[in-house]
CSV table of C-alpha atoms and ligand atoms in Angstrom, one decimal:
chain,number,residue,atom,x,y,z
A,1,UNK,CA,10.8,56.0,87.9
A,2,UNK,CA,7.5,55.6,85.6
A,3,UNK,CA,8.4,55.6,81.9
A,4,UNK,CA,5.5,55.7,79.6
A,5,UNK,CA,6.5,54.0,75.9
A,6,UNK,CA,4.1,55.3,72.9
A,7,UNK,CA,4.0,53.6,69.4
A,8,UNK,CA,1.8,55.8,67.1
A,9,UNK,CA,0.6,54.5,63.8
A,10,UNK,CA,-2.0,56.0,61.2
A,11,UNK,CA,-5.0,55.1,63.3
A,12,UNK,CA,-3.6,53.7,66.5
A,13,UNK,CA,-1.8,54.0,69.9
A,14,UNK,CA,-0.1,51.6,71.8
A,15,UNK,CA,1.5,52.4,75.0
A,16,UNK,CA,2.9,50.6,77.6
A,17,UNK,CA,4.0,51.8,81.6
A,18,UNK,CA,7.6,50.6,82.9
A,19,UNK,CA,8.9,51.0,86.4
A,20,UNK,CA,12.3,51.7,85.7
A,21,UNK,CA,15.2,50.0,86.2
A,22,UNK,CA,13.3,47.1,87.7
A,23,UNK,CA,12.0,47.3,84.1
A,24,UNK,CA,8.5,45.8,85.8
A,25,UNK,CA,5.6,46.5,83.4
A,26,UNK,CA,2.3,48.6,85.1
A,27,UNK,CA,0.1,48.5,82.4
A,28,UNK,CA,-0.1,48.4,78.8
A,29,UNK,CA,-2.5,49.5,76.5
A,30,UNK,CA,-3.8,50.2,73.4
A,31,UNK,CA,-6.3,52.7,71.3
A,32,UNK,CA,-7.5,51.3,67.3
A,33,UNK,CA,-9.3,52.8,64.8
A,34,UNK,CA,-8.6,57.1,65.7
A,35,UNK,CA,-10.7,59.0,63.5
A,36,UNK,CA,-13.9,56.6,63.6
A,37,UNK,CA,-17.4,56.4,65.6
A,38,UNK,CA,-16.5,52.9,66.4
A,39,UNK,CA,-12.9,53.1,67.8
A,40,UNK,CA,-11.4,50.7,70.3
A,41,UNK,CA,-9.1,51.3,73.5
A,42,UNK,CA,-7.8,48.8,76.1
A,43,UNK,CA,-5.8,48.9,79.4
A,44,UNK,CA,-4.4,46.0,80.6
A,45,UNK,CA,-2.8,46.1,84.4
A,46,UNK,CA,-1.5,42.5,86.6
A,47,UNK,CA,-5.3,43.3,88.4
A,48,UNK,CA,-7.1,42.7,84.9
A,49,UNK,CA,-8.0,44.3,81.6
A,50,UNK,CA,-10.7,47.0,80.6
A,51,UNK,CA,-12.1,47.6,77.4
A,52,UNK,CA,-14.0,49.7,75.9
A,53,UNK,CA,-15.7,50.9,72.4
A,54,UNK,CA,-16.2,54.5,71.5
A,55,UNK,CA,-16.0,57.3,69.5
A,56,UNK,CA,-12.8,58.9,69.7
A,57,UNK,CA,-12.5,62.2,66.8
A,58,UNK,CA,-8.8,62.5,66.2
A,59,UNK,CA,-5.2,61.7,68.4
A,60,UNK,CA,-5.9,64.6,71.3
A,61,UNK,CA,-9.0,62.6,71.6
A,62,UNK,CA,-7.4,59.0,71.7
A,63,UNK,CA,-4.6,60.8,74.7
A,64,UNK,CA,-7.2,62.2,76.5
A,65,UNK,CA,-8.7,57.9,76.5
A,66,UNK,CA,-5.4,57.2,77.7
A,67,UNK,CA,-5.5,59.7,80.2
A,68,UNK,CA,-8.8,58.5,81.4
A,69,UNK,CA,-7.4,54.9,81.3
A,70,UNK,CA,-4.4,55.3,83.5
A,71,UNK,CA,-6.1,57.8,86.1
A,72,UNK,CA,-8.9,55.6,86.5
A,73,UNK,CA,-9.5,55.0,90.5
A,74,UNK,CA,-10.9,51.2,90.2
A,75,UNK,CA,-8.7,50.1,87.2
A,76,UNK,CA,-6.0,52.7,86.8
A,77,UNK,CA,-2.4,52.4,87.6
A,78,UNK,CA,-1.4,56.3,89.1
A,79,UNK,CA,-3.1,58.4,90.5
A,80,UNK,CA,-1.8,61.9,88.7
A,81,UNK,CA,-0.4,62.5,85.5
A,82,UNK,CA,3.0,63.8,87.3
A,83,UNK,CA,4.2,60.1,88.4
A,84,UNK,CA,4.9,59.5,85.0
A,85,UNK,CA,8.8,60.8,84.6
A,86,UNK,CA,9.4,60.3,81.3
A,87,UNK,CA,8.1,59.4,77.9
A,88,UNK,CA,9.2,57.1,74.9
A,89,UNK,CA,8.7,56.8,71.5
A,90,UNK,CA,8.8,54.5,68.8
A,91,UNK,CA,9.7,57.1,65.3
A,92,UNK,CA,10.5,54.8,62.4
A,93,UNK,CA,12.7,57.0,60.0
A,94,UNK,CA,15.5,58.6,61.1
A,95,UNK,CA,16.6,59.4,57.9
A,96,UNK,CA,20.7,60.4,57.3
A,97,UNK,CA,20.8,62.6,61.0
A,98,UNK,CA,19.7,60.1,64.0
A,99,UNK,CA,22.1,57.4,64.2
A,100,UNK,CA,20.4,56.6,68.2
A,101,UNK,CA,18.0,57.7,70.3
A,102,UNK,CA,17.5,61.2,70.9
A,103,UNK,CA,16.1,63.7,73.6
A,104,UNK,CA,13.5,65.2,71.7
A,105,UNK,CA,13.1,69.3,71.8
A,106,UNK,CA,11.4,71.3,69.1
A,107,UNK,CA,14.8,71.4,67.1
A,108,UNK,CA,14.4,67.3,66.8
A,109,UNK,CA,10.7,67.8,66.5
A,110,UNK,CA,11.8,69.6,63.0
A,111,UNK,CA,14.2,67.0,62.2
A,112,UNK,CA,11.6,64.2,62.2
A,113,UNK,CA,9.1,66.1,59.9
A,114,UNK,CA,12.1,66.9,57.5
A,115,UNK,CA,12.4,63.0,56.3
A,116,UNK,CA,8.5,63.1,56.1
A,117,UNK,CA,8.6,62.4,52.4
A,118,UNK,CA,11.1,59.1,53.5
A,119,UNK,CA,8.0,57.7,55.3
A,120,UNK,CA,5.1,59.8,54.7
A,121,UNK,CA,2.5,56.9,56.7
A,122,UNK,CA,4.5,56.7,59.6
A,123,UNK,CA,6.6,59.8,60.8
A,124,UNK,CA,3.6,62.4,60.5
A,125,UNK,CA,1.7,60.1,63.0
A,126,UNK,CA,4.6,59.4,65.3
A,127,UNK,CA,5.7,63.6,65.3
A,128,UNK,CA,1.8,64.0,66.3
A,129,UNK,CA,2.2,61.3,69.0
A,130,UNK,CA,4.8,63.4,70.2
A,131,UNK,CA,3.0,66.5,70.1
A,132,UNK,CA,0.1,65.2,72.6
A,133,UNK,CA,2.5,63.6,74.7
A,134,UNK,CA,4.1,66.9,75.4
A,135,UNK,CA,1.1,68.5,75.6
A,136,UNK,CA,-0.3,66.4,77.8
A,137,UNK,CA,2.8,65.7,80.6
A,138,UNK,CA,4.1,69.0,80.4
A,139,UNK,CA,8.2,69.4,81.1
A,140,UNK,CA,9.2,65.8,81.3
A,141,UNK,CA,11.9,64.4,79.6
A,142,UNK,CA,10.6,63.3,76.1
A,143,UNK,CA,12.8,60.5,74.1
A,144,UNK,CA,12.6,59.5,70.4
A,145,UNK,CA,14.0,56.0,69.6
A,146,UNK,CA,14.3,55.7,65.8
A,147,UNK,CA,13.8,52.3,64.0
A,148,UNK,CA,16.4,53.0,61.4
A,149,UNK,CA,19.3,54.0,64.3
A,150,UNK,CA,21.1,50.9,64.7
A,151,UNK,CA,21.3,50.8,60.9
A,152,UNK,CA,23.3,53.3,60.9
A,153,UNK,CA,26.7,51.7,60.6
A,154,UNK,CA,25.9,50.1,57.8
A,155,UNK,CA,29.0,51.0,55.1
A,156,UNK,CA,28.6,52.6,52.0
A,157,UNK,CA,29.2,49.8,50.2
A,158,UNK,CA,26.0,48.3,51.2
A,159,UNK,CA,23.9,51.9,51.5
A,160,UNK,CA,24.2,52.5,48.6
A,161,UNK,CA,22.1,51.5,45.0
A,162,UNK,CA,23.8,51.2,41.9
A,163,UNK,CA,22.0,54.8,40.6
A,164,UNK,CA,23.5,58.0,39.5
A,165,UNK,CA,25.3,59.9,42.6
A,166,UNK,CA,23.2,63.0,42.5
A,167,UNK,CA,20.1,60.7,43.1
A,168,UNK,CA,21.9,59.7,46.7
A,169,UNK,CA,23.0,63.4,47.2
A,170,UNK,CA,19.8,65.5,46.3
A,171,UNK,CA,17.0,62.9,47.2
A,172,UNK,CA,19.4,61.2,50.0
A,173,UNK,CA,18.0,57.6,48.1
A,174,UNK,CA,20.2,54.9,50.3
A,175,UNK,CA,19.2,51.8,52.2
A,176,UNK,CA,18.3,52.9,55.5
A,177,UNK,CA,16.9,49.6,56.8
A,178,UNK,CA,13.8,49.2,59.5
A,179,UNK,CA,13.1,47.3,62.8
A,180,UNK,CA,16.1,48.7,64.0
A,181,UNK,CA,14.5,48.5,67.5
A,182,UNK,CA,13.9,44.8,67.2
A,183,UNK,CA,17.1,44.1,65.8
A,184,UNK,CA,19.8,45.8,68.3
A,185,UNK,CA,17.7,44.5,70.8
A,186,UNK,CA,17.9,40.5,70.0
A,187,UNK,CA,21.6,41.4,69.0
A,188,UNK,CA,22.4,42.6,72.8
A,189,UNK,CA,20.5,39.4,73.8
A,190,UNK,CA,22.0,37.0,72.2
A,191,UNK,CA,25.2,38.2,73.4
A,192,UNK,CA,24.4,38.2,76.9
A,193,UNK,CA,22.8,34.6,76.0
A,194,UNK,CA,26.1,33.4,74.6
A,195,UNK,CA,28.0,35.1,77.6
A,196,UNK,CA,30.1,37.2,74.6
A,197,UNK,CA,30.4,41.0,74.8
A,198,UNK,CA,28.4,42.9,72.5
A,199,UNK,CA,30.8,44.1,70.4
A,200,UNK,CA,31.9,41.4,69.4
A,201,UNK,CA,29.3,39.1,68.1
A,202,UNK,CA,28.8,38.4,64.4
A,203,UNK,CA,24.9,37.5,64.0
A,204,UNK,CA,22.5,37.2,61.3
A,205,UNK,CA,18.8,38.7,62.9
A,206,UNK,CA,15.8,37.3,61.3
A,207,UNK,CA,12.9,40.1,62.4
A,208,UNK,CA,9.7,37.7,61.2
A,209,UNK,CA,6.2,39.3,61.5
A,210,UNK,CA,3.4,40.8,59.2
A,211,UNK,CA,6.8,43.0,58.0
A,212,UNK,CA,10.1,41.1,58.2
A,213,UNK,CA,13.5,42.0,57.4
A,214,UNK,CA,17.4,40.3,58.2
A,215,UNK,CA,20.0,42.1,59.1
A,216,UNK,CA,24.0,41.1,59.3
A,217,UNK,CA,25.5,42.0,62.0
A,218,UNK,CA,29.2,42.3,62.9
A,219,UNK,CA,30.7,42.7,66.2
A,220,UNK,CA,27.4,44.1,67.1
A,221,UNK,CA,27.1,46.7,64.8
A,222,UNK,CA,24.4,46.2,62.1
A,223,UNK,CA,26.7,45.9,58.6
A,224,UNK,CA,23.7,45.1,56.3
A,225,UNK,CA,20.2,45.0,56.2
A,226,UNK,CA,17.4,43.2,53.9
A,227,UNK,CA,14.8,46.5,54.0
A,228,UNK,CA,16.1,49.7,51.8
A,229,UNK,CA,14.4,53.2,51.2
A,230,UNK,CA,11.4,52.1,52.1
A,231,UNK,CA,10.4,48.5,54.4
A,232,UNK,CA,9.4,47.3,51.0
A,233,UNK,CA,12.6,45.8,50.0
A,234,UNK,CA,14.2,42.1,50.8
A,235,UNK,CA,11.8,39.6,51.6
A,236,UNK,CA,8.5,38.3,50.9
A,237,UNK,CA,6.6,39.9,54.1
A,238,UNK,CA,2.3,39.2,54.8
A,239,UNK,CA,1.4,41.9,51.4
A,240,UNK,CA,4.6,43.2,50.4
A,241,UNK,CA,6.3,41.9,47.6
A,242,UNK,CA,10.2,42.2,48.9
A,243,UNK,CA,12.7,42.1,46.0
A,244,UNK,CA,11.7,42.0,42.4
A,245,UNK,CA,13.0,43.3,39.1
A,246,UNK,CA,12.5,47.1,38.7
A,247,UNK,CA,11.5,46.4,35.6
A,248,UNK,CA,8.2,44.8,36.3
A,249,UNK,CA,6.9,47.8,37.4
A,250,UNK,CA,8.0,49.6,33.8
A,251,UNK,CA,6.3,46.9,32.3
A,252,UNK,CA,3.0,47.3,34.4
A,253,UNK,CA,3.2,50.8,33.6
A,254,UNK,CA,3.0,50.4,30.5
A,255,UNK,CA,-0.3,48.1,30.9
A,256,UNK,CA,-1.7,51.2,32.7
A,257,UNK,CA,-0.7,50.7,36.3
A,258,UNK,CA,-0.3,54.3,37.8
A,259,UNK,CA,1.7,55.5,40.6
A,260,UNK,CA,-1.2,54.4,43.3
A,261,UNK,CA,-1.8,51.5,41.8
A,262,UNK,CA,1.5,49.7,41.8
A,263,UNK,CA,2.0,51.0,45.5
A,264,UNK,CA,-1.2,49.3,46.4
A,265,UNK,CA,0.0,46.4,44.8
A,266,UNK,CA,3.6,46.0,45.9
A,267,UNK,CA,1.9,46.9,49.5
A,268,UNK,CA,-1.3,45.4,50.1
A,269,UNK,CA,-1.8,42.9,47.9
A,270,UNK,CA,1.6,40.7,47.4
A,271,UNK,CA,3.1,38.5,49.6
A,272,UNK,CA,2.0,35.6,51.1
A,273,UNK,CA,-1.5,37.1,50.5
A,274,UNK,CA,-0.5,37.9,47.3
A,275,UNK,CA,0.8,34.2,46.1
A,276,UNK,CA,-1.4,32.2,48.3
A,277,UNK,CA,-4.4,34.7,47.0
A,278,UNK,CA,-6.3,33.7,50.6
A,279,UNK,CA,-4.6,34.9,53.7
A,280,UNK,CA,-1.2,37.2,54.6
A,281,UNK,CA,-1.1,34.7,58.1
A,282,UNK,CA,1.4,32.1,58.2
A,283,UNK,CA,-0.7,29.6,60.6
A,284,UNK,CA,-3.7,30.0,58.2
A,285,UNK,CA,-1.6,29.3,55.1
A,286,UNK,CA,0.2,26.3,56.9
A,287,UNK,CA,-3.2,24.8,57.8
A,288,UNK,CA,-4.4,25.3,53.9
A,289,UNK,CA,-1.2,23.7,52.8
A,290,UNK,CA,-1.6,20.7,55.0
A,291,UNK,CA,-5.0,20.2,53.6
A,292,UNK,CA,-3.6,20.0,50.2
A,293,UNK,CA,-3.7,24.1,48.7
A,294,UNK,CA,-1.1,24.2,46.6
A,295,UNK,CA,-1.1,27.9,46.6
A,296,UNK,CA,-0.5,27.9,50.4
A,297,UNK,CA,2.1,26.0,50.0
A,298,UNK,CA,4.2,27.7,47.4
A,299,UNK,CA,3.4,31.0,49.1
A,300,UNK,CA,5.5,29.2,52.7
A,301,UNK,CA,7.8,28.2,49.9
A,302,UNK,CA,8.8,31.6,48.9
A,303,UNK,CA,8.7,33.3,52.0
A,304,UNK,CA,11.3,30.5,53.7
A,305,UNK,CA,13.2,30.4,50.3
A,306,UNK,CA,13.9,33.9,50.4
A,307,UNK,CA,15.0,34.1,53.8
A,308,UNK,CA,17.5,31.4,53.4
A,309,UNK,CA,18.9,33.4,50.3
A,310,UNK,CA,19.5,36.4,52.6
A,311,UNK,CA,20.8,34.0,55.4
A,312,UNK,CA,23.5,32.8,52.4
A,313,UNK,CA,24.2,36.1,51.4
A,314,UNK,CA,24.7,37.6,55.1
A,315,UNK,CA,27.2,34.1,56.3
A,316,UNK,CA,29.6,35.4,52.7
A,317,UNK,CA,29.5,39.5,53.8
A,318,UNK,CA,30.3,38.2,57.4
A,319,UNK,CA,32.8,35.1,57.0
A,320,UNK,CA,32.4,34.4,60.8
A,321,UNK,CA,28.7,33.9,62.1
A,322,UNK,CA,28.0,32.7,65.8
A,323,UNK,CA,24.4,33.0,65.4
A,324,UNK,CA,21.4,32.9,63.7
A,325,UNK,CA,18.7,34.7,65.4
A,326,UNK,CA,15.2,34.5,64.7
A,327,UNK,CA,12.5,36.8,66.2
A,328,UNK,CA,8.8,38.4,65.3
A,329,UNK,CA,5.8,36.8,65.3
A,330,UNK,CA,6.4,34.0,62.6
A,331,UNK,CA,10.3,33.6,64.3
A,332,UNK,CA,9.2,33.4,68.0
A,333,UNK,CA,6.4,30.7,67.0
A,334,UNK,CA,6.8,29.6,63.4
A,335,UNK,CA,8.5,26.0,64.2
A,336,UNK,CA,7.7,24.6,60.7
A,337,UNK,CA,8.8,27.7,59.1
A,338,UNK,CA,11.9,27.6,60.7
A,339,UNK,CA,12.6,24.3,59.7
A,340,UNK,CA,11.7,25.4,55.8
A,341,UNK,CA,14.9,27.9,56.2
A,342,UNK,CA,17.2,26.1,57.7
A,343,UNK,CA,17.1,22.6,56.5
A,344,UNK,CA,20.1,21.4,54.1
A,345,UNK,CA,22.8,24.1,55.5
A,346,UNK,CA,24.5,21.4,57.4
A,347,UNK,CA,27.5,22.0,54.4
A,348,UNK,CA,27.1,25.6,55.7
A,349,UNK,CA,27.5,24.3,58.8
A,350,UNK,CA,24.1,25.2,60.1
A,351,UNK,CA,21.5,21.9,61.6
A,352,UNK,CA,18.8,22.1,64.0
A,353,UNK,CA,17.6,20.0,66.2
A,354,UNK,CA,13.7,19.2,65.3
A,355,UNK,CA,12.8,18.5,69.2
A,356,UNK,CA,14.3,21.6,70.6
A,357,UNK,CA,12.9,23.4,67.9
A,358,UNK,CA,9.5,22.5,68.7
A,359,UNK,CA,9.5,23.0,72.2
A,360,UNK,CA,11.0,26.9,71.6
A,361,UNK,CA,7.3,28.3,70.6
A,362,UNK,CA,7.7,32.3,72.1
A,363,UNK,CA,10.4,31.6,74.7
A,364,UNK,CA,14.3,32.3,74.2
A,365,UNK,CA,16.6,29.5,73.9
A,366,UNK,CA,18.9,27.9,71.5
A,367,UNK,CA,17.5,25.1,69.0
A,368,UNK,CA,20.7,24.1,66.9
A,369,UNK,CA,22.0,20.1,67.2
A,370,UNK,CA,25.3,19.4,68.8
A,371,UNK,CA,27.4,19.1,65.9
A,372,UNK,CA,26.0,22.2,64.6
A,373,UNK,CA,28.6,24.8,64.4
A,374,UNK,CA,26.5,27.8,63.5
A,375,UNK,CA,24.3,28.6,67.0
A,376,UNK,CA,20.4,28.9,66.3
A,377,UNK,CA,18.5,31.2,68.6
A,378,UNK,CA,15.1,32.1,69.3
A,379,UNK,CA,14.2,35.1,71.1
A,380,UNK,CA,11.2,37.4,72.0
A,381,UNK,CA,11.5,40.6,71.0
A,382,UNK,CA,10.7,43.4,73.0
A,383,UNK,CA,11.1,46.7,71.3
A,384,UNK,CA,8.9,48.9,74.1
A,385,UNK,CA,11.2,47.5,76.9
A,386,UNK,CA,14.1,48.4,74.6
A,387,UNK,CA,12.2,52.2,74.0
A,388,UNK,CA,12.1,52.0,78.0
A,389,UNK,CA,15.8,51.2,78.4
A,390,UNK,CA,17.1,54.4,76.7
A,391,UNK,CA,14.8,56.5,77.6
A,392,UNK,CA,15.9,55.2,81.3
A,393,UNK,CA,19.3,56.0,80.2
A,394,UNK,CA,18.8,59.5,78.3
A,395,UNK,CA,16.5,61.2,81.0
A,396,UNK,CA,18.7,60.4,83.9
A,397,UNK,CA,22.0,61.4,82.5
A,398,UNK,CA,23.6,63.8,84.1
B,1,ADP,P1,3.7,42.5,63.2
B,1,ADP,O1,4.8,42.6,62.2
B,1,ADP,O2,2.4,42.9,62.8
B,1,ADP,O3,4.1,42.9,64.6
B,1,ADP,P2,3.9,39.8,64.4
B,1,ADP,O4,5.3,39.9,64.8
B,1,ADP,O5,2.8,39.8,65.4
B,1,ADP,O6,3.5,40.9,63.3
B,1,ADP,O7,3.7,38.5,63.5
B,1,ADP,C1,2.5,38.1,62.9
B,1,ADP,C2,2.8,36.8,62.1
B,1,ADP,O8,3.2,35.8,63.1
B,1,ADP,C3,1.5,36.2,61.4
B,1,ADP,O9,1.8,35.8,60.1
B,1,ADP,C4,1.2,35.0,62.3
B,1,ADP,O10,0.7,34.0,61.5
B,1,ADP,C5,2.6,34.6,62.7
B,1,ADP,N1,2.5,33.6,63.9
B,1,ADP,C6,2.0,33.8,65.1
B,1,ADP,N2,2.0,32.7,65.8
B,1,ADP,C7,2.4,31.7,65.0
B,1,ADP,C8,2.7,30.3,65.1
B,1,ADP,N3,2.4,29.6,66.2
B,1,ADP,N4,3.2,29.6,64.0
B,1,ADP,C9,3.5,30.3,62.9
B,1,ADP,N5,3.3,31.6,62.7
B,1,ADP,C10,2.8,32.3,63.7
């Protein structure tokens, strides 16, 4: 069967076409900038890519591209709408309610807009996704997979902030923890990898892109997770600040930052873009730093640093860790970065092997030396195949 994967954001669509279970990719694709007279779309198929800039008004006007894209005679991939059997899609908060993915029906449609205030750039832009998808493929099985989901087992120990109990029970303020997706699906990996079941593999994920987050993982349920409320929490990411003291933002207050204006600032413009005060992209800031910015440099600094203090933290909550997984962007290719983190844990009992390491740029493998007993493993992530998978699974129960 055709499964058809959407990831909405504020201004784009990506989508990509499975064959299911072959899990064989048809075409992927991808519309930018919604809303302007200058928008872009794509559709890449194995017989080439097309691409093409236009206006497109508003998201019925970006599916109706899509439509266009896949029906295409010369460089479509199906020939009517009705070969595709089922849709997918990516909807990052969950809130307290969807602990998996769920067949979506106008009572989930309600539950998705009712944690809107959670993440109020990213769920009204996925719901809408969901409405044009229906729209536009009629009575087919529609699937939401959440990004806060595999969070879900998280205990309350690590949920929850040190704040007064009605702020938890009348706001529902908790960690609920992102890239979820990305996570659960580099867990079940590496345990197939390791040739361990995946229940019962204790990992610590390292999800490394423009946002990045760890998460500790026991017997393949995630137990802790460096993102909280909001993706702004744990580490340094490309613009957003991870942890700092609360109280720098009382203190900026008081200097006459507003609400807006510490968002912006927490969001946009910390980070490595924020440290470095030049770019938010690790190869640009490891290519300053080699020619001698300073600023570059301490930016890596931080970003590694931190990541190592979560990696600490994660190998005390777990006791026993098989793995350490690293994934994203800067995880997949990031060889120097990954040497930042990990070098001096050998007391930790955690050493990788330099050579391996460089040869693992975007492929899976393992990287750790031999007398390491800690396992260090690289592997692509592939949260649309993972989408795919249980929407596979959801639409043909029964
Ligand atoms: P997003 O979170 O937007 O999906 P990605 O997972 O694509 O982001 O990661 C983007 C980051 O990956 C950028 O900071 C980029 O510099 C980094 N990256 C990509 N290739 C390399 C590489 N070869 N070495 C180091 N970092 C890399």
């Amino acid at each position: 069967m055709k499964i058809l994967v959407f990831n909405c954001g504020s201004s784009s669509i990506k989508f990509k076409l499975f064959h299911m279970p072959q899990e064989d990719v048809l075409a992927e694709g991808l519309v930018e900038r919604v809303g302007s007279g200058d928008a872009y779309a794509s559709l890449k198929t194995p017989r080439g890519k097309t691409q093409k800039n236009q206006a497109i008004a508003d998201y019925p006007g970006g599916f109706a591209v899509i439509k266009k894209m896949l029906l295409n005679p010369e460089s479509g991939v199906i020939n009517s709408l009705s070969e595709v059997n089922a849709c997918g899609h990516r909807v990052v908060h969950g809130g307290e309610s969807f602990g998996g993915s769920m067949s979506i029906d106008d009572e989930l449609e309600k539950g998705i807009e009712s944690v809107f205030d959670l993440a109020p750039l990213h769920n009204p832009p996925n719901l809408t996704g969901i409405h044009q998808a229906r729209l536009l493929f009629g009575d087919i099985p529609q699937v939401a997979c959440f990004d806060t989901a595999f969070h879900h087992s998280i205990p309350e120990v690590a949920y929850r902030y040190a704040l007064p109990e009605k702020l938890y029970s009348e706001y529902q303020i908790r960690r609920y923890g992102f890239h979820g997706i990305s996570h659960q699906y580099v867990a079940r990996q590496a345990a197939q990898m390791m040739g361990m079941h995946k229940y019962s593999v204790n990992l610590i994920t390292c999800h490394l892109g423009n946002g990045s987050s760890v998460a500790a993982i026991r017997d393949g349920h995630s137990v802790d997770t460096s993102m909280g409320l909001t993706p702004l929490e744990g580490l340094v990411m490309g613009t957003r600040s991870g942890d700092l003291d609360p109280g720098i933002l009382f203190y900026l207050n008081r200097k006459g930052y507003d609400t807006d204006s510490l968002d912006t600032l927490l969001n946009k413009q910390s980070g490595l873009l924020g440290i470095s005060g030049s770019s938010n992209d690790v190869r640009d800031l490891e290519l300053k730093a080699d020619g001698g910015d300073d600023k570059a440099e301490l930016a890596l600094n931080l970003f590694a640093y931190r990541i190592k203090k979560y990696i600490g933290a994660y190998m005390a909550v777990l006791n026993r860790v098989d793995a350490i997984v690293f994934t994203g962007g800067i995880g997949e290719n990031g060889v120097a970065i990954r040497h930042r983190i990990l070098s001096d844990m050998d007391q930790q009992g955690v050493i990788i092997d330099q050579m391996r390491n460089e040869v693992h740029v975007g492929v899976a493998g393992e990287i750790q030396g031999a007398t390491s007993r800690i396992k260090v493993m690289i592997i692509p992530t592939n949260e649309e195949l993972a989408i795919a998978r249980d929407t596979f699974k959801l639409s043909t129960k029964n």
